[in-house]
Coordinates of C-alpha atoms and ligand atoms in Angstrom, one line a residue:
X1 CA 90.2 90.5 180.4
X2 CA 91.7 91.6 177.3
X3 CA 95.3 91.6 178.3
X4 CA 95.5 88.7 180.5
X5 CA 99.0 87.5 181.2
X6 CA 100.4 90.4 179.3
X7 CA 103.2 92.7 181.1
X8 CA 102.7 96.3 180.6
X9 CA 104.9 99.3 181.1
X10 CA 103.1 102.7 181.5
X11 CA 105.4 105.8 181.6
X12 CA 103.9 108.9 183.1
X13 CA 101.9 106.3 184.7
X14 CA 101.3 108.5 187.8
X15 CA 99.9 111.4 185.9
X16 CA 96.3 111.7 184.4
X17 CA 96.1 109.8 181.6
X18 CA 98.7 107.4 182.8
X19 CA 97.2 106.4 186.0
X20 CA 93.8 105.9 184.1
X21 CA 95.5 103.6 181.8
X22 CA 97.5 101.9 184.2
X23 CA 94.3 100.8 186.2
X24 CA 92.5 100.0 182.7
X25 CA 95.5 97.7 181.8
X26 CA 95.4 96.0 185.3
X27 CA 91.6 95.6 184.9
X28 CA 92.1 93.6 181.8
X29 CA 94.3 91.2 183.4
X30 CA 97.9 93.0 182.7
X31 CA 100.9 93.2 185.5
X32 CA 101.6 96.9 185.4
X33 CA 105.0 98.5 185.7
X34 CA 104.0 102.1 186.5
X35 CA 107.2 104.5 185.7
X36 CA 107.2 108.1 186.7
X37 CA 109.7 111.0 187.7
X38 CA 107.2 111.3 190.6
X39 CA 108.2 108.2 192.8
X40 CA 105.3 108.5 195.8
X41 CA 102.6 109.1 193.0
X42 CA 103.8 106.1 190.9
X43 CA 103.8 104.0 194.3
X44 CA 100.5 105.2 195.1
X45 CA 99.1 103.9 191.7
X46 CA 100.7 100.4 191.8
X47 CA 99.2 100.0 195.3
X48 CA 95.9 101.1 194.1
X49 CA 96.3 98.2 191.5
X50 CA 97.2 95.8 194.1
X51 CA 94.5 96.7 196.4
X52 CA 92.2 95.9 193.7
X53 CA 93.7 92.5 193.4
X54 CA 96.0 93.0 190.8
X55 CA 99.7 92.9 189.9
X56 CA 101.8 96.1 189.8
X57 CA 105.3 97.7 190.4
X58 CA 106.5 101.2 190.7
X59 CA 109.7 102.5 189.1
X60 CA 111.0 105.9 189.6
X61 CA 112.7 107.3 186.5
X62 CA 113.4 110.1 184.3
X63 CA 112.4 108.5 180.8
X64 CA 114.9 110.9 179.0
X65 CA 117.9 109.3 180.5
X66 CA 119.2 106.1 178.8
X67 CA 120.4 104.6 182.1
X68 CA 116.9 105.1 183.6
X69 CA 115.5 103.2 180.8
X70 CA 117.9 100.5 180.9
X71 CA 117.2 100.2 184.5
X72 CA 113.3 100.2 184.2
X73 CA 113.5 97.6 181.2
X74 CA 115.8 95.2 183.3
X75 CA 113.6 95.5 186.6
X76 CA 110.5 94.9 184.6
X77 CA 112.0 91.8 182.7
X78 CA 113.2 91.0 186.2
X79 CA 110.1 91.4 188.3
X80 CA 107.3 90.8 185.8
X81 CA 108.8 88.3 183.6
X82 CA 108.8 90.0 180.3
X83 CA 107.5 93.0 178.4
X84 CA 104.4 92.5 176.0
X85 CA 102.8 96.2 176.0
X86 CA 104.7 99.6 176.3
X87 CA 102.6 102.7 176.8
X88 CA 105.1 105.6 176.1
X89 CA 103.0 108.4 177.6
X90 CA 105.2 110.6 179.8
X91 CA 105.2 114.1 178.4
X92 CA 105.5 117.9 179.2
X93 CA 104.4 121.1 177.8
X94 CA 106.0 124.5 177.5
X95 CA 103.2 127.2 176.5
X96 CA 105.8 129.5 174.4
X97 CA 106.5 130.7 171.2
X98 CA 109.7 130.2 169.5
X99 CA 110.8 133.7 170.1
X100 CA 110.3 133.0 174.1
X101 CA 111.6 129.4 174.0
X102 CA 115.1 128.9 175.5
X103 CA 117.2 126.1 173.9
X104 CA 117.4 124.5 177.3
X105 CA 113.4 124.2 177.4
X106 CA 113.2 123.0 173.8
X107 CA 115.9 120.2 174.5
X108 CA 114.0 119.4 177.7
X109 CA 110.7 119.0 175.8
X110 CA 112.4 117.0 173.0
X111 CA 114.0 114.8 176.0
X112 CA 110.7 113.7 177.4
X113 CA 108.5 113.8 174.5
X114 CA 110.7 112.4 172.1
X115 CA 114.1 111.0 172.8
X116 CA 112.2 108.8 175.6
X117 CA 110.1 107.0 173.0
X118 CA 113.4 106.3 170.8
X119 CA 115.0 105.0 174.0
X120 CA 112.5 102.9 175.2
X121 CA 111.9 101.4 171.7
X122 CA 115.7 100.7 171.5
X123 CA 115.7 98.8 174.5
X124 CA 112.4 97.0 174.3
X125 CA 112.1 95.9 170.8
X126 CA 114.9 93.3 171.0
X127 CA 112.7 91.9 174.1
X128 CA 109.4 91.8 172.2
X129 CA 111.2 91.0 169.0
X130 CA 112.5 87.4 170.7
X131 CA 109.1 86.9 172.3
X132 CA 107.4 86.8 169.0
X133 CA 106.0 90.5 169.0
X134 CA 104.3 93.2 171.2
X135 CA 102.4 96.4 171.0
X136 CA 103.8 99.8 171.7
X137 CA 101.5 102.8 172.0
X138 CA 102.8 106.3 172.0
X139 CA 100.8 109.4 173.1
X140 CA 100.9 112.2 170.4
X141 CA 98.6 115.0 170.6
X142 CA 95.9 116.8 168.3
X143 CA 98.5 119.4 168.3
X144 CA 101.0 116.9 166.7
X145 CA 98.5 116.5 163.7
X146 CA 97.3 120.1 163.3
X147 CA 99.4 122.4 165.4
X148 CA 98.5 125.1 167.8
X149 CA 99.3 128.3 169.4
X150 CA 102.1 129.1 171.9
X151 CA 103.4 125.7 172.2
X152 CA 106.3 125.6 169.5
X153 CA 108.4 122.8 170.9
X154 CA 105.3 120.6 172.1
X155 CA 103.8 121.0 168.6
X156 CA 107.0 120.0 167.0
X157 CA 107.6 117.1 169.5
X158 CA 104.2 115.6 169.1
X159 CA 104.5 116.0 165.2
X160 CA 107.7 113.8 165.7
X161 CA 105.8 111.2 168.1
X162 CA 103.3 110.6 165.3
X163 CA 105.8 110.3 162.5
X164 CA 108.2 108.3 164.9
X165 CA 105.3 105.9 165.6
X166 CA 104.9 105.5 161.6
X167 CA 108.7 104.6 161.1
X168 CA 108.8 102.0 164.0
X169 CA 105.6 100.3 162.7
X170 CA 107.8 100.0 159.4
X171 CA 110.7 98.9 160.8
X172 CA 109.3 96.3 163.4
X173 CA 106.1 95.1 161.6
X174 CA 107.9 92.1 160.4
X175 CA 108.9 91.2 163.9
X176 CA 105.4 91.1 165.2
X177 CA 105.3 94.5 166.8
X178 CA 102.4 97.0 166.3
X179 CA 103.3 100.6 167.2
X180 CA 100.4 103.2 167.1
X181 CA 100.0 106.6 168.4
X182 CA 96.9 107.8 170.3
X183 CA 96.4 111.4 170.0
X184 CA 94.3 113.0 172.6
X185 CA 92.4 116.3 172.5
X186 CA 92.2 118.2 175.7
X187 CA 91.8 116.0 178.6
X188 CA 91.0 116.8 182.1
X189 CA 94.4 116.5 183.7
X190 CA 97.0 118.2 185.9
X191 CA 98.7 119.1 182.5
X192 CA 95.5 121.4 181.3
X193 CA 95.7 123.0 184.6
X194 CA 99.2 123.9 184.3
X195 CA 98.8 125.2 181.0
X196 CA 96.5 128.0 182.1
X197 CA 98.9 128.7 184.7
X198 CA 101.8 129.1 182.2
X199 CA 99.6 131.4 180.1
X200 CA 98.7 133.4 183.2
X201 CA 95.0 132.7 182.3
X202 CA 91.9 132.2 184.6
X203 CA 91.7 128.3 185.0
X204 CA 87.9 128.3 184.6
X205 CA 87.9 130.0 181.4
X206 CA 90.9 128.3 180.0
X207 CA 89.1 124.8 180.9
X208 CA 85.6 126.4 179.3
X209 CA 87.6 127.2 176.0
X210 CA 89.0 123.5 176.1
X211 CA 85.5 122.2 176.0
X212 CA 84.5 124.0 172.8
X213 CA 84.4 121.0 170.4
X214 CA 81.4 119.0 168.7
X215 CA 81.0 116.9 171.7
X216 CA 81.1 120.2 173.9
X217 CA 83.2 119.0 177.1
X218 CA 86.8 117.9 177.7
X219 CA 87.7 114.6 177.7
X220 CA 88.5 112.1 180.7
X221 CA 91.4 110.3 181.1
X222 CA 89.4 106.9 181.2
X223 CA 88.4 107.9 177.8
X224 CA 91.9 107.7 176.4
X225 CA 92.6 104.9 178.6
X226 CA 90.0 102.9 176.6
X227 CA 91.4 103.5 173.4
X228 CA 94.9 102.6 174.5
X229 CA 93.5 99.1 175.8
X230 CA 92.3 98.4 172.4
X231 CA 95.5 99.3 170.7
X232 CA 97.4 97.2 173.1
X233 CA 95.1 94.3 172.9
X234 CA 94.8 91.8 170.2
X235 CA 91.4 93.3 169.1
X236 CA 93.6 95.7 167.2
X237 CA 95.6 93.1 165.5
X238 CA 95.8 94.3 162.1
X239 CA 96.4 98.0 163.1
X240 CA 100.0 99.6 163.1
X241 CA 101.6 102.8 162.2
X242 CA 98.1 104.5 162.8
X243 CA 97.3 107.7 164.5
X244 CA 94.3 107.4 166.6
X245 CA 92.3 110.7 167.4
X246 CA 90.5 110.8 170.7
X247 CA 89.3 114.5 171.0
X248 CA 85.7 114.7 171.1
X249 CA 85.8 116.1 167.5
X250 CA 88.4 118.7 167.9
X251 CA 90.5 118.0 165.1
X252 CA 87.6 118.7 162.5
Ligands
LIG1 P1 100.3 114.8 183.4 O1 101.0 116.0 183.7 O2 98.8 114.5 184.5 O3 100.9 113.4 183.7 C1 102.3 113.3 182.8 C2 103.0 112.5 183.7 O4 104.3 112.2 183.3 C3 103.3 112.9 185.2 O5 102.9 112.0 186.2 C4 104.9 113.4 185.3 O6 105.2 113.3 186.5 C5 105.2 112.4 184.1 N1 106.5 112.8 183.8 C6 107.0 114.0 183.3 N2 108.3 113.9 182.9 C7 108.7 112.8 183.2 C8 110.1 112.0 182.8 N3 111.0 113.1 182.4 N4 110.1 111.0 183.5 C9 109.1 110.2 183.8 N5 108.0 110.5 183.9 C10 107.6 112.1 183.9 O7 99.5 114.9 182.0 P2 98.4 113.8 181.2 O8 97.7 115.1 180.7 O9 98.1 112.6 181.9 O10 99.5 113.8 179.9 C11 99.9 112.3 179.4 C12 100.3 112.5 178.3 O11 99.2 113.0 177.1 C13 101.6 113.4 177.6 O12 102.4 113.0 176.7 C14 100.7 114.6 177.3 O13 101.5 115.5 176.3 C15 99.4 113.9 176.2 N6 98.3 114.9 176.1 C16 97.5 115.4 176.9 C17 96.5 116.1 176.8 C18 95.7 116.7 177.7 O14 95.0 117.5 177.3 N7 95.9 116.5 178.9 C19 96.2 116.3 175.1 C20 97.1 115.7 174.4 C21 97.9 114.7 174.7

């Protein structure tokens, strides 16, 4: 019970990594706010937690909207009684080069992957600071560290997540707030399948290629969740500003 009595927000909580982390947080004793654009799927995850005896609420929101973030933060404080942990995990990918990317697509990717984290921190940090601290984990990507092909807006946005995490850690460490990024390699979720579709590639072939790394397989959402639980918990009390890579050795 490493998160006993903690109140946690998980954005993108209805997706592959977000759902696994919401369940893992709840299993460690946290009350969880499952935040997602997909209201029904968020409710299903919250219900799954409640059915297992945990505490969870579902909140429908577009995390790129400041009004939605303000509503989410107010609801969580009201309904769960505070905020100790935030997992900024909602994300989208567009598999295009700079030449193929429209300005609208670029702005949308940055809105969801980058602005949302800024907005959440803007509104959550004062609450955590008043409470003596907290832990924020942001989802970067291996491609935020080393780059990748045909995903210019995504790679740029995830690079921003990694460095924004360091800047947040510097600014808010003195307030007892730790901020780290988790950087997955290819994880078996809907996003990966959608990428194959965007690229017009055969799904089985795309997934087989994703498994080409030292551990010889894709990651499972629960393996990212395990790393996030550690970063969220007091077990990582001297860790801040770090970029934890969880990718089966793909970065090497
Ligand atoms: P996913 O597609 O299963 O989940 C993403 C979730 O975010 C979905 O439930 C979606 O509804 C939600 N979402 C999208 N836009 C939103 C918005 N504007 N407001 C609120 N919610 C929104 O994908 P997955 O794989 O679980 O991705 C989670 C994070 O992990 C993302 O940030 C992604 O970039 C990152 N990541 C994933 C990798 C992978 O191989 N699956 C590898 C590296 C990073």
